[in-house]
C-alpha cells in the first residue's frame, strides 16, 4: 500500500499544486522520484511527529493540502494533542497517512504496534478515518479523501487482505456476502483476509468497511434482525456498529493486554486471538 | 517606528477587565505588552481587515497571556477596549486563551503550551514555498519552553532556513521555582538561531532588533521582562498574583501604582 501511496501521489501531484508532503524521515527513498520532480513540495522534516502535525496546520492555514507521513503509533499517539488542537479544533485540515498498521511490524514489538489510533481518533469531530485493505482501495481512498475539506487519517498496511473488491464508493460499506443468513459479520481493513478464511463453510452475510468515520450505517440496516458479529484488529468499528444499530452486537477484537511475541503478523494475530481458527470459533459460538 | 499605543493604557484595561470578569493571568499579561506593541508597530497589519491576505502573522503561543494580548489589540484599534471586560464570560468570544475559531484576529488557538511555534513554523514555510515577503512572529514563554515541541519547532525552522520567522522569547523568569532555562540566548544560538537579547519591556530596544535584517535562519529575541512590570505589588508577589483578579480596593491600589 505504501508503494501505491507513492504512485497515487505522483499521479495526483501533476494537477494539484497545493500538496505539501511532510515526512518524518520514513519512506524518503521510496519517494525519491516525487522529491526530484517536486522539490518544493516534499519536506523530510525529521523525527518530530508532533511538530510535523503543527507545521501541517500552519501550511493548511495558507491554503496548502499538507500530507504528513510517518509510522502509525508515532504520528498518531505521540502527536495526539497536535492532531486534536492544531488540526481539528483550529479547523486547519491536513491528511495523515501512516504505515505500520496494528501488528504490521510484529517483529519490532509493542513500541511499533498501532492499535489505539482509530479508536481515539473517531472521537474527534469532523475527522475522517480510512483503513484501506488493498492497493486498489488505497488509491481510491487517497483520490477521494486527500481533497476533502476535513482532516483525514489514512492508515496503510503492509498486509493487504488480497481481495479485489469492485464497486466500492468511498465512504460506503459494502455487502460482500448476502446469504440471507442468521449471522452477519462486520469487518474492516486487512483482517478481512482471516475473516474470509474463517467463514469457509459457514452461512453468513458479510459487510466490509474501509472507512470508519464518517460511518455508513446503511448496509447494516438490511441485517438488523440477524445476529451481528464484529471482527476488527483495531478499535472504532465495533463502537460505530453499536451506535448505528438497535440490536445486540458481539465483538472479537483486541484483548485487554499487550500482544507482543515478535515473529510475523500471523504470530501476533494468533496471540491476540485474531487468527483464522479463533475467528471461526467466534462465528460458531452461540 | 510606528507605535502610538500606550502600554499604560493597556495595563489599565488588563486590570479593569480582570476585576470585572474575575479572570486573567495579570503578571504574565503585563510582561508581554511591550513585545506585542513593538511587534505590531513594525508589522504589516490592518485592524479593519484582520484577514488581509498580505498581513504579517503574529502568534501568541503562550496563550494564558490572552488578556494582555486582547488589551493590546484593543489599544491598536481592533475593537473597543471595553469589550474585553467580557473576558472568560459565557458567550463571549474573548476566552481566557486565544481562539482562531471565534476571533478573526487570532491566527492560531493556543492554550496548551508548545503548539503555536510549530504552527508558526508551518506558516513561515508556506511563505517560503509561495515566495512571499510576509513575516511570522511568534511569542513564546520561558515556562512554555519546558515543552519539547518548542525545541522541535526551532530545529525544523533552523533546518528549513526560515529567516521570515521571529521568535520572541518572554524571559520573565516564570520557572524560577522549577525548570528554569538558564542562558536561553546561548541555547537558541546553539540551535542555530540569530539571537538578540534585549530589555523586553522597552519598545525602542525591541523595535531596533525587530528591524534588523537576518539571512538564512530564524531570529530569536530573548526579551528579558519582568512579570507584573508596571505594578510594584505584582512584581513583589508574582506567584500569589499568577491567576488572581483584584477586588475593588486592590484594583484602585494597582491603578495608583501604574501612575506612580
Tab-separated table of C-alpha atoms in Angstrom, chain B:
chain	number	residue	atom	x	y	z
B	1	UNK	CA	8.928	53.108	14.198
B	2	UNK	CA	5.170	53.132	14.429
B	3	UNK	CA	3.506	52.712	17.762
B	4	UNK	CA	1.199	55.271	19.211
B	5	UNK	CA	-0.244	52.672	21.503
B	6	UNK	CA	0.228	53.242	25.208
B	7	UNK	CA	1.457	50.389	27.388
B	8	UNK	CA	-0.005	52.167	30.404
B	9	UNK	CA	-3.439	52.258	28.837
B	10	UNK	CA	-3.158	48.537	28.028
B	11	UNK	CA	-2.199	47.744	31.633
B	12	UNK	CA	-5.130	49.760	32.938
B	13	UNK	CA	-7.527	47.795	30.738
B	14	UNK	CA	-5.993	44.493	31.844
B	15	UNK	CA	-6.565	45.377	35.494
B	16	UNK	CA	-10.117	46.588	34.899
B	17	UNK	CA	-11.020	43.607	32.696
B	18	UNK	CA	-9.660	41.163	35.248
B	19	UNK	CA	-11.503	42.952	38.059
B	20	UNK	CA	-14.789	42.903	36.166
B	21	UNK	CA	-14.510	39.359	34.806
B	22	UNK	CA	-12.769	37.618	37.692
B	23	UNK	CA	-10.349	36.034	35.221
B	24	UNK	CA	-6.898	36.542	33.825
B	25	UNK	CA	-3.206	35.960	34.397
B	26	UNK	CA	-2.182	39.532	35.130
B	27	UNK	CA	1.598	39.285	35.751
B	28	UNK	CA	2.307	37.353	32.549
B	29	UNK	CA	-0.068	39.619	30.634
B	30	UNK	CA	1.935	42.598	31.894
B	31	UNK	CA	5.254	41.110	30.776
B	32	UNK	CA	4.274	40.761	27.092
B	33	UNK	CA	2.762	44.187	26.442
B	34	UNK	CA	5.836	45.958	25.080
B	35	UNK	CA	6.666	42.928	22.902
B	36	UNK	CA	3.213	42.874	21.357
B	37	UNK	CA	3.055	46.625	20.802
B	38	UNK	CA	6.603	46.797	19.432
B	39	UNK	CA	5.950	43.942	17.006
B	40	UNK	CA	2.596	45.252	15.770
B	41	UNK	CA	4.336	48.601	15.383
B	42	UNK	CA	6.561	47.205	12.653
B	43	UNK	CA	4.173	44.542	11.269
B	44	UNK	CA	2.066	44.834	8.170
B	45	UNK	CA	-1.426	44.553	9.653
B	46	UNK	CA	-4.780	46.240	9.389
B	47	UNK	CA	-7.174	46.346	12.369
B	48	UNK	CA	-10.051	46.931	9.960
B	49	UNK	CA	-9.156	43.904	7.895
B	50	UNK	CA	-7.676	41.279	10.205
B	51	UNK	CA	-7.708	38.641	7.441
B	52	UNK	CA	-5.826	40.851	4.941
B	53	UNK	CA	-4.096	38.237	2.741
B	54	UNK	CA	-0.853	40.222	2.747
B	55	UNK	CA	-0.685	40.646	6.510
B	56	UNK	CA	2.211	39.581	8.646
B	57	UNK	CA	1.383	36.910	11.193
B	58	UNK	CA	1.553	37.217	14.979
B	59	UNK	CA	1.030	34.179	17.207
B	60	UNK	CA	0.702	34.334	20.968
B	61	UNK	CA	1.926	30.840	21.720
B	62	UNK	CA	1.817	31.368	25.497
B	63	UNK	CA	-1.946	31.574	25.334
B	64	UNK	CA	-2.529	32.259	29.031
B	65	UNK	CA	-1.374	35.827	28.413
B	66	UNK	CA	-4.517	36.285	26.297
B	67	UNK	CA	-5.842	39.119	28.438
B	68	UNK	CA	-2.694	41.124	27.772
B	69	UNK	CA	-2.895	40.316	24.070
B	70	UNK	CA	-6.556	41.324	23.751
B	71	UNK	CA	-5.926	44.595	25.543
B	72	UNK	CA	-3.018	45.324	23.198
B	73	UNK	CA	-5.211	44.590	20.163
B	74	UNK	CA	-7.915	46.863	21.563
B	75	UNK	CA	-5.339	49.592	22.042
B	76	UNK	CA	-4.225	49.072	18.434
B	77	UNK	CA	-7.769	49.640	17.194
B	78	UNK	CA	-9.028	46.095	16.590
B	79	UNK	CA	-12.062	46.533	18.854
B	80	UNK	CA	-13.489	48.600	21.700
B	81	UNK	CA	-11.329	48.133	24.829
B	82	UNK	CA	-14.423	47.741	26.999
B	83	UNK	CA	-15.456	44.580	25.122
B	84	UNK	CA	-12.578	42.821	26.858
B	85	UNK	CA	-14.451	43.197	30.149
B	86	UNK	CA	-16.452	40.160	28.982
B	87	UNK	CA	-13.231	38.109	29.283
B	88	UNK	CA	-13.981	34.459	30.016
B	89	UNK	CA	-17.706	35.015	30.440
B	90	UNK	CA	-20.446	32.861	28.936
B	91	UNK	CA	-20.972	33.610	25.272
B	92	UNK	CA	-18.023	35.973	24.840
B	93	UNK	CA	-15.534	35.477	22.031
B	94	UNK	CA	-12.806	36.667	24.403
B	95	UNK	CA	-11.990	33.390	26.102
B	96	UNK	CA	-9.118	33.046	28.541
B	97	UNK	CA	-6.998	31.667	25.714
B	98	UNK	CA	-6.836	32.991	22.124
B	99	UNK	CA	-9.158	31.153	19.743
B	100	UNK	CA	-8.905	31.413	15.982
B	101	UNK	CA	-12.269	29.758	15.505
B	102	UNK	CA	-14.007	32.558	17.405
B	103	UNK	CA	-11.757	35.568	16.751
B	104	UNK	CA	-10.716	36.740	13.264
B	105	UNK	CA	-7.545	38.408	14.542
B	106	UNK	CA	-6.232	35.231	16.170
B	107	UNK	CA	-4.087	33.120	13.830
B	108	UNK	CA	-3.734	30.002	15.996
B	109	UNK	CA	-5.701	28.831	19.010
B	110	UNK	CA	-3.206	28.462	21.826
B	111	UNK	CA	-3.540	27.423	25.425
B	112	UNK	CA	-1.819	24.090	25.592
B	113	UNK	CA	1.799	25.171	25.567
B	114	UNK	CA	4.316	24.404	22.851
B	115	UNK	CA	1.903	24.467	19.905
B	116	UNK	CA	1.987	27.987	18.457
B	117	UNK	CA	5.629	27.932	17.452
B	118	UNK	CA	5.175	24.702	15.472
B	119	UNK	CA	2.191	26.077	13.606
B	120	UNK	CA	4.087	29.337	13.087
B	121	UNK	CA	6.945	27.345	11.583
B	122	UNK	CA	4.473	25.860	9.112
B	123	UNK	CA	3.102	29.293	8.233
B	124	UNK	CA	6.640	30.580	7.679
B	125	UNK	CA	7.448	27.550	5.499
B	126	UNK	CA	4.317	28.278	3.450
B	127	UNK	CA	5.601	31.819	2.783
B	128	UNK	CA	8.897	30.396	1.546
B	129	UNK	CA	7.107	27.987	-0.801
B	130	UNK	CA	4.878	30.817	-2.056
B	131	UNK	CA	7.841	33.211	-2.237
B	132	UNK	CA	6.151	35.991	-0.272
B	133	UNK	CA	7.703	38.633	1.979
B	134	UNK	CA	5.242	38.061	4.782
B	135	UNK	CA	6.799	37.743	8.218
B	136	UNK	CA	5.803	35.449	11.066
B	137	UNK	CA	6.243	36.486	14.708
B	138	UNK	CA	5.743	34.001	17.485
B	139	UNK	CA	5.762	34.993	21.153
B	140	UNK	CA	6.665	32.081	23.405
B	141	UNK	CA	7.155	31.868	27.137
B	142	UNK	CA	10.149	30.691	29.114
B	143	UNK	CA	7.837	28.328	31.014
B	144	UNK	CA	6.338	27.192	27.737
B	145	UNK	CA	9.832	26.330	26.595
B	146	UNK	CA	9.862	23.479	29.088
B	147	UNK	CA	7.833	21.737	26.374
B	148	UNK	CA	9.940	19.681	23.993
B	149	UNK	CA	7.856	20.669	20.988
B	150	UNK	CA	9.255	24.207	21.244
B	151	UNK	CA	12.697	22.839	20.514
B	152	UNK	CA	11.445	20.509	17.792
B	153	UNK	CA	9.948	23.523	16.055
B	154	UNK	CA	13.134	25.560	16.480
B	155	UNK	CA	15.146	22.728	14.920
B	156	UNK	CA	12.749	22.493	11.983
B	157	UNK	CA	12.730	26.278	11.488
B	158	UNK	CA	16.527	26.352	11.503
B	159	UNK	CA	16.697	23.290	9.244
B	160	UNK	CA	14.384	24.950	6.735
B	161	UNK	CA	16.277	28.266	6.973
B	162	UNK	CA	13.144	30.181	7.909
B	163	UNK	CA	14.537	33.703	8.185
B	164	UNK	CA	10.974	35.019	7.948
B	165	UNK	CA	10.253	33.653	11.433
B	166	UNK	CA	10.978	35.714	14.525
B	167	UNK	CA	10.697	34.069	17.925
B	168	UNK	CA	10.019	36.428	20.813
B	169	UNK	CA	11.104	34.639	23.980
B	170	UNK	CA	9.498	36.114	27.068
B	171	UNK	CA	12.242	35.599	29.599
B	172	UNK	CA	10.184	36.619	32.623
B	173	UNK	CA	11.705	34.062	34.988
B	174	UNK	CA	8.397	32.275	35.369
B	175	UNK	CA	10.066	28.953	36.077
B	176	UNK	CA	12.408	30.054	38.835
B	177	UNK	CA	10.704	27.571	41.178
B	178	UNK	CA	11.063	24.509	38.943
B	179	UNK	CA	12.549	24.067	35.461
B	180	UNK	CA	14.236	27.344	34.686
B	181	UNK	CA	16.039	27.635	31.369
B	182	UNK	CA	19.360	29.240	32.097
B	183	UNK	CA	21.183	31.199	29.398
B	184	UNK	CA	18.399	30.994	26.789
B	185	UNK	CA	20.316	33.231	24.368
B	186	UNK	CA	23.159	30.730	24.272
B	187	UNK	CA	20.734	27.856	23.775
B	188	UNK	CA	18.848	29.456	20.895
B	189	UNK	CA	22.158	30.408	19.352
B	190	UNK	CA	23.436	26.831	19.683
B	191	UNK	CA	20.269	25.639	17.949
B	192	UNK	CA	21.170	27.905	15.024
B	193	UNK	CA	19.017	30.994	15.522
B	194	UNK	CA	20.273	34.541	15.194
B	195	UNK	CA	19.841	35.782	18.719
B	196	UNK	CA	19.395	39.260	20.170
B	197	UNK	CA	18.974	39.822	23.876
B	198	UNK	CA	17.156	42.975	24.933
B	199	UNK	CA	15.118	44.579	27.657
B	200	UNK	CA	11.729	43.173	26.703
B	201	UNK	CA	9.840	45.913	28.480
B	202	UNK	CA	11.447	48.569	26.264
B	203	UNK	CA	9.644	49.170	22.965
B	204	UNK	CA	12.542	51.092	21.375
B	205	UNK	CA	15.062	48.358	22.148
B	206	UNK	CA	12.691	45.712	20.835
B	207	UNK	CA	11.949	47.557	17.599
B	208	UNK	CA	15.643	48.099	16.930
B	209	UNK	CA	16.310	44.365	16.865
B	210	UNK	CA	12.976	43.503	15.238
B	211	UNK	CA	14.021	45.666	12.287
B	212	UNK	CA	17.468	44.151	11.829
B	213	UNK	CA	17.808	42.053	8.683
B	214	UNK	CA	18.517	38.368	9.018
B	215	UNK	CA	19.599	35.908	6.401
B	216	UNK	CA	19.076	32.185	6.243
B	217	UNK	CA	17.985	31.484	9.804
B	218	UNK	CA	15.243	32.373	12.236
B	219	UNK	CA	15.664	35.348	14.514
B	220	UNK	CA	15.191	34.873	18.224
B	221	UNK	CA	14.747	37.830	20.521
B	222	UNK	CA	15.403	36.907	24.108
B	223	UNK	CA	13.303	39.539	25.805
B	224	UNK	CA	14.223	39.965	29.435
B	225	UNK	CA	10.987	41.062	31.031
B	226	UNK	CA	9.589	41.456	34.492
B	227	UNK	CA	6.432	39.616	35.409
B	228	UNK	CA	3.913	42.167	36.527
B	229	UNK	CA	6.025	45.012	35.124
B	230	UNK	CA	4.353	48.311	35.927
B	231	UNK	CA	2.870	47.470	39.342
B	232	UNK	CA	5.113	47.045	42.356
B	233	UNK	CA	2.628	44.807	44.152
B	234	UNK	CA	2.530	42.335	41.263
B	235	UNK	CA	6.302	42.290	40.812
B	236	UNK	CA	6.848	41.682	44.517
B	237	UNK	CA	4.498	38.724	44.707
B	238	UNK	CA	4.150	37.179	41.246
B	239	UNK	CA	3.206	33.704	42.397
B	240	UNK	CA	0.337	34.941	44.577
B	241	UNK	CA	-0.930	37.011	41.652
B	242	UNK	CA	-0.317	34.342	38.974
B	243	UNK	CA	-4.023	33.872	38.343
B	244	UNK	CA	-5.827	36.202	40.610
B	245	UNK	CA	-8.184	39.088	39.927
B	246	UNK	CA	-8.120	42.242	42.043
B	247	UNK	CA	-11.073	43.244	44.194
B	248	UNK	CA	-12.107	46.886	44.103
B	249	UNK	CA	-9.663	48.022	46.765
B	250	UNK	CA	-6.790	46.112	45.149
B	251	UNK	CA	-7.749	47.468	41.742
B	252	UNK	CA	-7.514	51.030	42.984
B	253	UNK	CA	-4.161	50.342	44.569
B	254	UNK	CA	-2.791	48.717	41.393
B	255	UNK	CA	-4.081	51.603	39.262
B	256	UNK	CA	-2.341	54.036	41.588
B	257	UNK	CA	0.881	52.071	41.247
B	258	UNK	CA	0.561	52.288	37.452
B	259	UNK	CA	0.579	56.072	37.745
B	260	UNK	CA	3.471	56.145	40.156
